[in-house]
Short mmCIF file of C-alpha atoms and ligand atoms in Angstrom, two decimals:
data_model
loop_
_atom_site.label_atom_id
_atom_site.label_comp_id
_atom_site.label_asym_id
_atom_site.label_seq_id
_atom_site.Cartn_x
_atom_site.Cartn_y
_atom_site.Cartn_z
CA MET A 1169 -68.58 -164.67 160.98
CA ALA A 1170 -69.50 -161.07 161.65
CA ARG A 1171 -67.55 -158.51 159.73
CA ASP A 1172 -65.58 -155.74 161.39
CA LYS A 1173 -67.30 -152.36 161.52
CA CYS A 1174 -66.69 -148.89 160.21
CA VAL A 1175 -68.52 -145.77 161.41
CA LEU A 1176 -69.23 -143.40 158.52
CA ALA A 1177 -70.03 -139.71 158.97
CA TYR A 1178 -73.28 -139.62 157.03
CA SER A 1179 -75.05 -136.57 155.62
CA GLY A 1180 -77.61 -138.47 153.60
CA GLY A 1181 -76.35 -136.99 150.32
CA MET A 1182 -75.31 -138.88 147.21
CA ASP A 1183 -71.58 -139.28 147.95
CA SER A 1184 -72.30 -140.27 151.49
CA THR A 1185 -74.85 -142.89 150.44
CA ILE A 1186 -72.61 -144.37 147.77
CA SER A 1187 -69.85 -144.57 150.38
CA ILE A 1188 -71.85 -147.09 152.40
CA VAL A 1189 -71.77 -149.55 149.50
CA TRP A 1190 -68.23 -148.65 148.49
CA ILE A 1191 -66.76 -149.26 151.95
CA ARG A 1192 -68.45 -152.64 152.23
CA GLU A 1193 -67.23 -153.68 148.78
CA ASN A 1194 -63.70 -152.32 149.05
CA TYR A 1195 -62.89 -152.90 152.70
CA ASN A 1196 -65.26 -155.75 153.53
CA LEU A 1197 -66.54 -153.82 156.56
CA ASP A 1198 -70.07 -153.44 157.90
CA VAL A 1199 -71.07 -149.79 157.91
CA VAL A 1200 -72.69 -147.97 160.82
CA THR A 1201 -73.71 -144.44 159.82
CA LEU A 1202 -73.46 -141.49 162.16
CA THR A 1203 -75.40 -138.32 161.40
CA VAL A 1204 -74.71 -135.44 163.73
CA ASP A 1205 -77.12 -132.56 163.93
CA ILE A 1206 -75.19 -129.31 164.41
CA GLY A 1207 -78.04 -127.11 163.28
CA GLY A 1208 -78.66 -125.02 160.25
CA GLY A 1209 -81.55 -127.21 159.19
CA PRO A 1210 -79.85 -130.26 157.68
CA GLU A 1211 -82.26 -132.70 156.09
CA LEU A 1212 -82.40 -135.34 158.78
CA GLU A 1213 -85.71 -136.65 157.58
CA GLY A 1214 -85.45 -140.08 156.07
CA VAL A 1215 -81.74 -140.28 156.81
CA ARG A 1216 -82.04 -143.65 158.59
CA GLU A 1217 -84.11 -145.10 155.74
CA ARG A 1218 -81.58 -143.90 153.15
CA ALA A 1219 -78.71 -145.42 155.11
CA ALA A 1220 -80.58 -148.70 155.50
CA SER A 1221 -81.45 -148.82 151.79
CA ALA A 1222 -77.73 -148.71 151.00
CA GLY A 1223 -77.04 -151.51 153.45
CA ALA A 1224 -75.91 -149.76 156.64
CA ILE A 1225 -76.34 -152.17 159.53
CA GLU A 1226 -77.16 -149.42 161.99
CA SER A 1227 -77.65 -145.67 161.83
CA LEU A 1228 -77.01 -143.30 164.66
CA VAL A 1229 -78.47 -139.78 164.65
CA TRP A 1230 -77.08 -137.56 167.37
CA ASP A 1231 -78.27 -134.06 168.21
CA VAL A 1232 -75.16 -132.22 169.38
CA LYS A 1233 -76.32 -128.65 168.79
CA ASP A 1234 -75.88 -127.53 172.39
CA GLU A 1235 -72.38 -128.95 172.60
CA PHE A 1236 -71.50 -127.35 169.27
CA ALA A 1237 -72.66 -123.91 170.41
CA ARG A 1238 -71.18 -124.08 173.90
CA ASP A 1239 -67.85 -125.78 173.31
CA PHE A 1240 -66.92 -124.74 169.77
CA ILE A 1241 -68.76 -121.63 168.59
CA VAL A 1242 -68.58 -119.70 171.86
CA PRO A 1243 -64.84 -120.09 172.50
CA GLY A 1244 -64.21 -118.92 168.94
CA LEU A 1245 -66.57 -115.98 169.31
CA LYS A 1246 -64.97 -114.94 172.61
CA ALA A 1247 -61.55 -115.14 170.98
CA GLY A 1248 -62.74 -112.94 168.11
CA ALA A 1249 -61.59 -115.61 165.65
CA MET A 1250 -62.46 -114.63 162.08
CA TYR A 1251 -60.32 -116.36 159.45
CA GLU A 1252 -58.62 -113.79 157.22
CA SER A 1253 -60.78 -111.23 159.04
CA VAL A 1254 -64.02 -112.31 157.31
CA TYR A 1255 -64.85 -116.01 157.64
CA ALA A 1256 -66.62 -116.97 160.86
CA LEU A 1257 -65.22 -120.53 160.61
CA SER A 1258 -68.61 -122.26 160.57
CA THR A 1259 -67.44 -125.40 158.79
CA ALA A 1260 -64.10 -125.31 160.57
CA PHE A 1261 -65.76 -125.46 164.02
CA GLY A 1262 -68.03 -128.31 162.91
CA ARG A 1263 -65.31 -130.72 161.83
CA PRO A 1264 -63.49 -131.26 165.13
CA LEU A 1265 -66.82 -131.93 166.82
CA MET A 1266 -67.72 -134.45 164.11
CA ALA A 1267 -64.31 -136.07 164.52
CA LYS A 1268 -64.94 -136.35 168.25
CA LYS A 1269 -68.35 -137.94 167.71
CA LEU A 1270 -66.94 -140.38 165.14
CA VAL A 1271 -64.37 -141.58 167.63
CA GLU A 1272 -67.01 -141.84 170.38
CA ALA A 1273 -69.33 -143.80 168.10
CA ALA A 1274 -66.51 -146.09 166.96
CA ARG A 1275 -65.66 -146.92 170.56
CA GLN A 1276 -69.33 -147.43 171.37
CA VAL A 1277 -70.02 -149.93 168.57
CA GLY A 1278 -66.55 -151.48 168.63
CA ALA A 1279 -65.55 -150.32 165.13
CA VAL A 1280 -62.05 -150.73 163.70
CA ALA A 1281 -62.40 -147.82 161.28
CA VAL A 1282 -64.11 -144.49 160.76
CA ALA A 1283 -64.91 -142.79 157.46
CA HIS A 1284 -65.73 -139.32 156.19
CA GLY A 1285 -66.71 -137.89 152.83
CA CYS A 1286 -63.94 -135.34 152.30
CA THR A 1287 -62.03 -135.09 149.07
CA GLY A 1288 -58.26 -134.79 148.83
CA LYS A 1289 -58.02 -131.09 148.14
CA GLY A 1290 -59.88 -129.41 150.96
CA ASN A 1291 -59.30 -128.30 154.51
CA ASP A 1292 -61.94 -130.59 155.91
CA GLN A 1293 -59.95 -133.81 155.39
CA VAL A 1294 -57.18 -132.28 157.49
CA ARG A 1295 -59.57 -131.27 160.27
CA PHE A 1296 -61.21 -134.70 160.32
CA ASP A 1297 -58.05 -136.76 160.10
CA ALA A 1298 -56.06 -134.67 162.56
CA GLY A 1299 -58.97 -134.62 165.02
CA ILE A 1300 -59.60 -138.36 164.76
CA LYS A 1301 -55.92 -139.30 165.03
CA THR A 1302 -55.43 -137.03 168.03
CA LEU A 1303 -58.53 -138.17 169.90
CA ALA A 1304 -57.88 -141.84 169.12
CA ALA A 1305 -54.25 -141.60 170.20
CA HIS A 1306 -55.17 -143.64 173.25
CA GLY A 1307 -56.43 -147.16 172.86
CA GLU A 1308 -57.09 -149.32 169.83
CA PRO A 1309 -55.87 -147.74 166.60
CA LEU A 1310 -58.64 -146.52 164.30
CA ARG A 1311 -58.22 -146.71 160.56
CA ILE A 1312 -59.45 -143.69 158.59
CA ILE A 1313 -61.23 -144.28 155.29
CA ALA A 1314 -62.06 -141.38 152.99
CA PRO A 1315 -63.94 -142.84 150.01
CA ALA A 1316 -64.14 -139.62 147.97
CA ARG A 1317 -60.38 -139.16 148.39
CA GLU A 1318 -59.68 -142.73 147.37
CA TRP A 1319 -62.19 -143.83 144.77
CA GLU A 1320 -61.17 -141.61 141.84
CA MET A 1321 -64.66 -141.64 140.32
CA THR A 1322 -65.99 -138.79 138.19
CA ARG A 1323 -69.49 -137.49 138.83
CA ASP A 1324 -70.87 -139.68 136.03
CA GLU A 1325 -69.04 -142.75 137.30
CA GLU A 1326 -70.51 -142.11 140.73
CA LYS A 1327 -73.97 -142.12 139.17
CA GLU A 1328 -73.22 -145.39 137.37
CA PHE A 1329 -71.93 -146.87 140.59
CA ALA A 1330 -75.11 -145.82 142.36
CA ALA A 1331 -77.28 -147.32 139.63
CA ARG A 1332 -75.35 -150.61 139.74
CA ALA A 1333 -75.77 -150.73 143.50
CA GLY A 1334 -79.50 -150.14 143.08
CA LEU A 1335 -79.44 -146.87 145.00
CA GLU A 1336 -82.19 -144.38 144.47
CA LEU A 1337 -80.69 -140.95 144.63
CA ARG A 1338 -82.59 -137.73 144.45
CA GLU A 1339 -81.61 -136.25 141.13
CA VAL A 1340 -81.35 -132.60 140.26
CA GLY A 1341 -82.06 -131.54 136.70
CA ASP A 1342 -79.09 -131.33 134.33
CA ASP A 1343 -79.47 -127.61 133.78
CA GLN A 1344 -79.32 -126.83 137.47
CA ARG A 1345 -76.08 -125.68 139.03
CA VAL A 1346 -75.15 -127.69 142.06
CA TYR A 1347 -73.05 -125.70 144.46
CA SER A 1348 -71.12 -127.53 147.10
CA ILE A 1349 -72.78 -126.36 150.28
CA ASP A 1350 -71.86 -127.01 153.87
CA ARG A 1351 -74.21 -125.81 156.55
CA ASN A 1352 -74.54 -125.66 160.29
CA MET A 1353 -76.11 -123.23 162.76
CA TRP A 1354 -73.09 -120.90 162.58
CA GLY A 1355 -73.18 -120.47 158.83
CA LEU A 1356 -73.44 -121.70 155.32
CA ALA A 1357 -70.50 -122.11 152.94
CA ILE A 1358 -71.12 -122.11 149.20
CA GLU A 1359 -68.53 -123.08 146.61
CA GLY A 1360 -68.07 -124.40 143.09
CA GLU A 1361 -69.78 -124.01 139.72
CA ASP A 1362 -69.93 -120.43 138.43
CA LEU A 1363 -68.34 -119.09 141.64
CA GLU A 1364 -65.05 -120.64 140.52
CA ASP A 1365 -64.67 -117.57 138.32
CA THR A 1366 -63.45 -115.03 140.87
CA TRP A 1367 -64.80 -112.12 138.83
CA PHE A 1368 -68.30 -113.57 138.59
CA SER A 1369 -70.71 -111.98 140.99
CA ALA A 1370 -72.59 -114.54 143.11
CA PRO A 1371 -76.10 -114.88 141.71
CA GLU A 1372 -79.07 -114.20 143.97
CA ASP A 1373 -80.18 -117.85 143.90
CA ALA A 1374 -76.89 -118.93 145.49
CA PHE A 1375 -78.08 -117.47 148.80
CA SER A 1376 -80.57 -119.05 151.13
CA TRP A 1377 -80.28 -117.37 154.55
CA THR A 1378 -79.97 -113.74 153.54
CA GLN A 1379 -82.22 -111.40 151.62
CA ALA A 1380 -80.76 -109.35 148.81
CA PRO A 1381 -80.02 -106.00 150.46
CA ASP A 1382 -82.15 -104.20 147.87
CA GLN A 1383 -85.12 -106.38 148.82
CA THR A 1384 -84.92 -105.83 152.57
CA PRO A 1385 -87.34 -103.72 154.68
CA ASP A 1386 -87.23 -99.93 154.32
CA GLN A 1387 -87.24 -99.63 158.08
CA ALA A 1388 -84.05 -100.26 160.02
CA GLU A 1389 -84.42 -102.61 162.97
CA GLU A 1390 -82.49 -102.48 166.20
CA VAL A 1391 -81.62 -105.56 168.19
CA GLU A 1392 -80.23 -105.58 171.71
CA ILE A 1393 -77.83 -108.38 172.54
CA SER A 1394 -76.82 -109.19 176.11
CA PHE A 1395 -73.62 -110.94 177.08
CA ASP A 1396 -72.41 -112.58 180.26
CA LYS A 1397 -68.61 -112.89 180.41
CA GLY A 1398 -68.51 -112.80 176.63
CA VAL A 1399 -71.27 -115.37 176.16
CA PRO A 1400 -74.47 -114.18 174.47
CA THR A 1401 -77.45 -114.74 176.76
CA ALA A 1402 -80.40 -112.65 175.54
CA LEU A 1403 -81.94 -110.96 172.52
CA ASN A 1404 -84.00 -107.84 173.13
CA GLY A 1405 -84.08 -108.65 176.83
CA ASN A 1406 -85.38 -112.20 176.34
CA GLU A 1407 -83.03 -114.71 177.89
CA MET A 1408 -82.56 -117.81 175.81
CA GLY A 1409 -80.22 -120.69 175.17
CA LEU A 1410 -77.37 -120.30 172.72
CA VAL A 1411 -78.87 -122.45 169.99
CA GLU A 1412 -82.15 -120.55 169.99
CA LEU A 1413 -80.37 -117.21 170.17
CA ILE A 1414 -78.17 -118.01 167.19
CA ASP A 1415 -81.14 -119.36 165.18
CA GLN A 1416 -83.24 -116.27 165.91
CA LEU A 1417 -80.44 -113.88 165.10
CA ASN A 1418 -79.74 -115.70 161.83
CA LEU A 1419 -83.35 -115.12 160.81
CA LEU A 1420 -83.47 -111.52 161.98
CA ALA A 1421 -80.13 -110.34 160.57
CA GLY A 1422 -80.60 -112.46 157.44
CA SER A 1423 -83.93 -110.74 156.76
CA HIS A 1424 -82.02 -107.44 156.63
CA GLY A 1425 -79.45 -108.89 154.24
CA VAL A 1426 -76.70 -108.93 156.87
CA GLY A 1427 -74.06 -111.67 156.79
CA ARG A 1428 -73.04 -112.17 153.17
CA VAL A 1429 -69.33 -112.68 152.67
CA ASP A 1430 -67.54 -113.15 149.35
CA HIS A 1431 -63.96 -114.22 149.91
CA LEU A 1432 -60.96 -115.47 147.98
CA GLU A 1433 -59.53 -117.72 150.62
CA ASN A 1434 -56.17 -119.32 151.36
CA ARG A 1435 -56.72 -123.00 152.00
CA LEU A 1436 -54.36 -124.93 154.24
CA VAL A 1437 -53.57 -127.27 151.33
CA GLY A 1438 -52.01 -124.38 149.46
CA ILE A 1439 -54.64 -123.36 146.95
CA LYS A 1440 -56.75 -120.24 146.84
CA SER A 1441 -60.45 -120.86 146.57
CA ARG A 1442 -63.49 -118.65 146.05
CA GLU A 1443 -65.87 -118.95 148.97
CA VAL A 1444 -69.23 -117.38 149.56
CA TYR A 1445 -70.63 -117.47 153.06
CA GLU A 1446 -73.85 -116.59 154.81
CA THR A 1447 -73.22 -116.04 158.50
CA PRO A 1448 -75.74 -113.45 159.73
CA ALA A 1449 -75.72 -114.26 163.45
CA ALA A 1450 -71.95 -114.63 163.53
CA VAL A 1451 -71.35 -111.26 161.87
CA VAL A 1452 -73.62 -109.46 164.34
CA LEU A 1453 -72.36 -111.29 167.42
CA TYR A 1454 -68.67 -110.70 166.64
CA GLN A 1455 -69.36 -107.04 166.05
CA ALA A 1456 -71.47 -106.68 169.19
CA LEU A 1457 -68.99 -108.45 171.44
CA ALA A 1458 -66.08 -106.41 170.09
CA ALA A 1459 -68.09 -103.27 170.86
CA LEU A 1460 -68.72 -104.41 174.43
CA GLU A 1461 -65.02 -105.14 174.88
CA THR A 1462 -64.21 -101.54 174.04
CA ALA A 1463 -65.99 -100.69 177.30
CA THR A 1464 -64.83 -103.55 179.52
CA LEU A 1465 -61.20 -104.15 178.52
CA ALA A 1466 -58.24 -101.92 179.18
CA ARG A 1467 -56.31 -100.75 176.15
CA ASP A 1468 -53.49 -103.25 176.57
CA GLN A 1469 -55.92 -106.13 177.05
CA GLN A 1470 -57.65 -105.11 173.83
CA ARG A 1471 -54.36 -104.97 171.96
CA VAL A 1472 -53.12 -108.36 173.13
CA LYS A 1473 -56.48 -109.98 172.53
CA ALA A 1474 -56.53 -108.53 169.01
CA GLN A 1475 -53.11 -110.05 168.33
CA LEU A 1476 -54.25 -113.47 169.48
CA ALA A 1477 -57.48 -113.45 167.44
CA PRO A 1478 -55.88 -114.27 164.06
CA ILE A 1479 -53.68 -116.90 165.72
CA TYR A 1480 -56.81 -118.52 167.13
CA ALA A 1481 -58.55 -118.27 163.74
CA ASP A 1482 -55.65 -119.92 161.90
CA LEU A 1483 -55.50 -122.67 164.50
CA VAL A 1484 -59.20 -123.48 164.05
CA TYR A 1485 -59.02 -123.21 160.27
CA ASP A 1486 -55.96 -125.42 160.10
CA GLY A 1487 -57.46 -128.27 162.12
CA ARG A 1488 -55.46 -127.77 165.30
CA TRP A 1489 -58.49 -127.69 167.60
CA TYR A 1490 -57.31 -130.50 169.87
CA THR A 1491 -54.07 -128.88 170.97
CA ALA A 1492 -52.72 -127.52 174.21
CA LEU A 1493 -52.21 -124.15 172.52
CA ARG A 1494 -55.93 -123.82 171.98
CA GLU A 1495 -56.54 -124.48 175.65
CA ASN A 1496 -53.90 -121.91 176.58
CA LEU A 1497 -55.53 -119.31 174.35
CA ASP A 1498 -58.98 -120.13 175.77
CA ALA A 1499 -57.60 -119.58 179.26
CA PHE A 1500 -56.31 -116.13 178.33
CA VAL A 1501 -59.54 -115.20 176.60
CA SER A 1502 -61.76 -116.39 179.43
CA SER A 1503 -59.65 -114.49 181.93
CA ALA A 1504 -59.82 -111.36 179.79
CA MET A 1505 -63.60 -111.71 179.45
CA ARG A 1506 -64.38 -111.94 183.16
CA TYR A 1507 -65.97 -108.47 183.13
CA THR A 1508 -67.30 -108.45 179.58
CA SER A 1509 -70.95 -108.54 180.56
CA GLY A 1510 -73.56 -106.07 179.39
CA ASP A 1511 -75.68 -105.05 176.43
CA VAL A 1512 -75.03 -103.87 172.90
CA ARG A 1513 -77.54 -102.34 170.51
CA VAL A 1514 -77.05 -103.06 166.81
CA LYS A 1515 -78.94 -101.50 163.94
CA LEU A 1516 -79.70 -103.76 160.99
CA TYR A 1517 -80.38 -102.06 157.71
CA ARG A 1518 -80.00 -103.05 154.07
CA GLY A 1519 -77.13 -105.47 154.41
CA SER A 1520 -75.25 -103.63 157.10
CA SER A 1521 -75.11 -103.85 160.87
CA THR A 1522 -74.01 -100.89 162.95
CA VAL A 1523 -73.41 -100.66 166.68
CA THR A 1524 -75.45 -97.79 168.13
CA GLY A 1525 -74.93 -98.32 171.86
CA ARG A 1526 -73.09 -100.34 174.48
CA ARG A 1527 -73.31 -100.51 178.29
CA SER A 1528 -71.89 -102.63 181.06
CA PRO A 1529 -71.96 -102.55 184.87
CA HIS A 1530 -68.18 -103.07 184.62
CA SER A 1531 -67.56 -100.44 181.98
CA LEU A 1532 -64.24 -98.63 182.25
CA TYR A 1533 -65.85 -95.60 180.67
CA ASP A 1534 -66.05 -92.98 183.42
CA PHE A 1535 -68.44 -90.14 182.67
CA GLU A 1536 -66.79 -87.74 185.15
CA LEU A 1537 -63.46 -88.28 183.46
CA ALA A 1538 -64.74 -88.15 179.90
CA THR A 1539 -67.21 -85.29 180.03
CA TYR A 1540 -66.60 -81.76 178.78
CA SER A 1541 -69.44 -80.48 180.96
CA THR A 1542 -69.22 -78.85 184.39
CA GLU A 1543 -69.11 -82.28 186.00
CA ASP A 1544 -65.59 -82.77 184.62
CA GLU A 1545 -63.26 -84.28 187.25
CA PHE A 1546 -60.25 -84.83 185.05
CA ASP A 1547 -57.18 -82.99 186.34
CA HIS A 1548 -56.27 -80.70 183.44
CA ALA A 1549 -53.27 -79.19 185.23
CA ALA A 1550 -51.74 -82.67 185.74
CA ALA A 1551 -51.71 -83.10 181.96
CA VAL A 1552 -48.95 -80.51 181.63
CA GLY A 1553 -46.44 -82.47 183.74
CA PHE A 1554 -47.48 -85.70 182.09
CA ILE A 1555 -46.80 -84.34 178.61
CA ASP A 1556 -43.49 -82.86 179.75
CA ILE A 1557 -42.14 -86.24 180.79
CA TYR A 1558 -43.92 -88.15 178.05
CA SER A 1559 -42.28 -86.02 175.34
CA LEU A 1560 -38.86 -86.00 177.02
CA PRO A 1561 -37.21 -88.74 174.92
CA ALA A 1562 -38.50 -87.21 171.67
CA ARG A 1563 -37.18 -83.77 172.66
CA THR A 1564 -33.83 -85.18 173.69
CA GLN A 1565 -33.44 -87.03 170.44
CA MET A 1566 -34.50 -83.99 168.45
CA LYS A 1567 -31.80 -81.87 170.17
CA ARG A 1568 -28.95 -84.39 170.07
CA GLN A 1569 -29.53 -86.05 166.68
CA THR A 1570 -32.17 -84.83 164.33
CA MET A 1571 -31.71 -81.07 164.77
CA ARG A 1572 -27.98 -81.49 164.58
CA ASP A 1573 -28.27 -83.33 161.22
CA ALA A 1574 -30.43 -80.54 159.89
CA ARG A 1575 -27.73 -77.95 160.62
N1 LIG B 1606 -63.70 -122.99 152.91
C1 LIG B 1606 -64.43 -123.30 154.09
C2 LIG B 1606 -63.57 -124.03 155.08
O1 LIG B 1606 -62.57 -124.55 154.72
C3 LIG B 1606 -65.72 -124.01 153.85
C4 LIG B 1606 -65.65 -125.38 153.26
C5 LIG B 1606 -67.05 -125.87 153.10
N2 LIG B 1606 -67.21 -126.99 152.30
C6 LIG B 1606 -68.10 -127.06 151.30
N3 LIG B 1606 -68.32 -128.20 150.77
N4 LIG B 1606 -68.75 -126.03 150.85
O2 LIG B 1606 -63.88 -124.09 156.24
#
């Protein structure tokens, strides 16, 4: 009799590979692996062979880069969502998409369970579980298995388990630090090992997308980014798809050392953790879009949007992607961004990015109003009456209360 199936989110790494065997042994389920490509150069090569060698009955490899950029990264970028003002949420955007694909795959192959490799102390388990439970709320219930949260094996026990199961795992030398790294096209998150000392400065070999700022070119480089309704569409005048644009900007900004972030972060599960990120394209795009908004949004729109940005960021970070509130916020943001089209010039130099120009056909900047030259059309005389009424409450209060107290 055929066994029931479980779809496992599969990266090809050691934990993930061991999980194939572990799920079969502990749950008596056949394992179908699902590897989703969300960019950032994951090692997809040989992933099917590795899954098969551990006994997976089928392995799915899905390229969802376009969907990731369009439906996850872009809404977050438009909303200005940076967790605790610095983290571009790369991993946090990836998880709800993976959850969605796990549920889709499970329905497709008729699985009774899905599995992911998260441990019990991170944010990612929350994002996966909440996403899966929400998306699977209709239809047959799906069981969630999280081997690394359940198996209680130490690193050495995992290795023994792998050896017993006859798995060949690529070993790294004993002396080598092994950071926990999560990567997709929007960024790279590095944690663990020596970084767990918050005073310890991240060593140069921890970074892979960004040059050390003291090793970057002597010449600054300017890049022009074009946006259409808040969506990036071109680099230096060359129109391109989102995935290509993000990849190119990662390379360009990374080569100037832009995009390194060292953060002591508040996790949803209540602990603080030291996180190092490399998010070159994200840093430049957030900065550029914010600069364009200064031209295309009215002051009040800017203020309200700025208040919603951290709410949006917390919502993404906390695994509440599949909620009506997110859709409501997206609706506001998209409405606010209707006229945020135009170009921004950013200078990249030795680890920093600086906006040096912005323009839009819908800019609210009016030269005739702003200029101090002879072309000035601003009504200076009208300012007198405006200030008279504007300062009326302050003057009244000064006379009736404050001045009286002073007497
Ligand atoms: N702290 C980040 C987040 O919660 C990144 C987690 C990445 N995971 C990792 N294994 N490095 O989104």
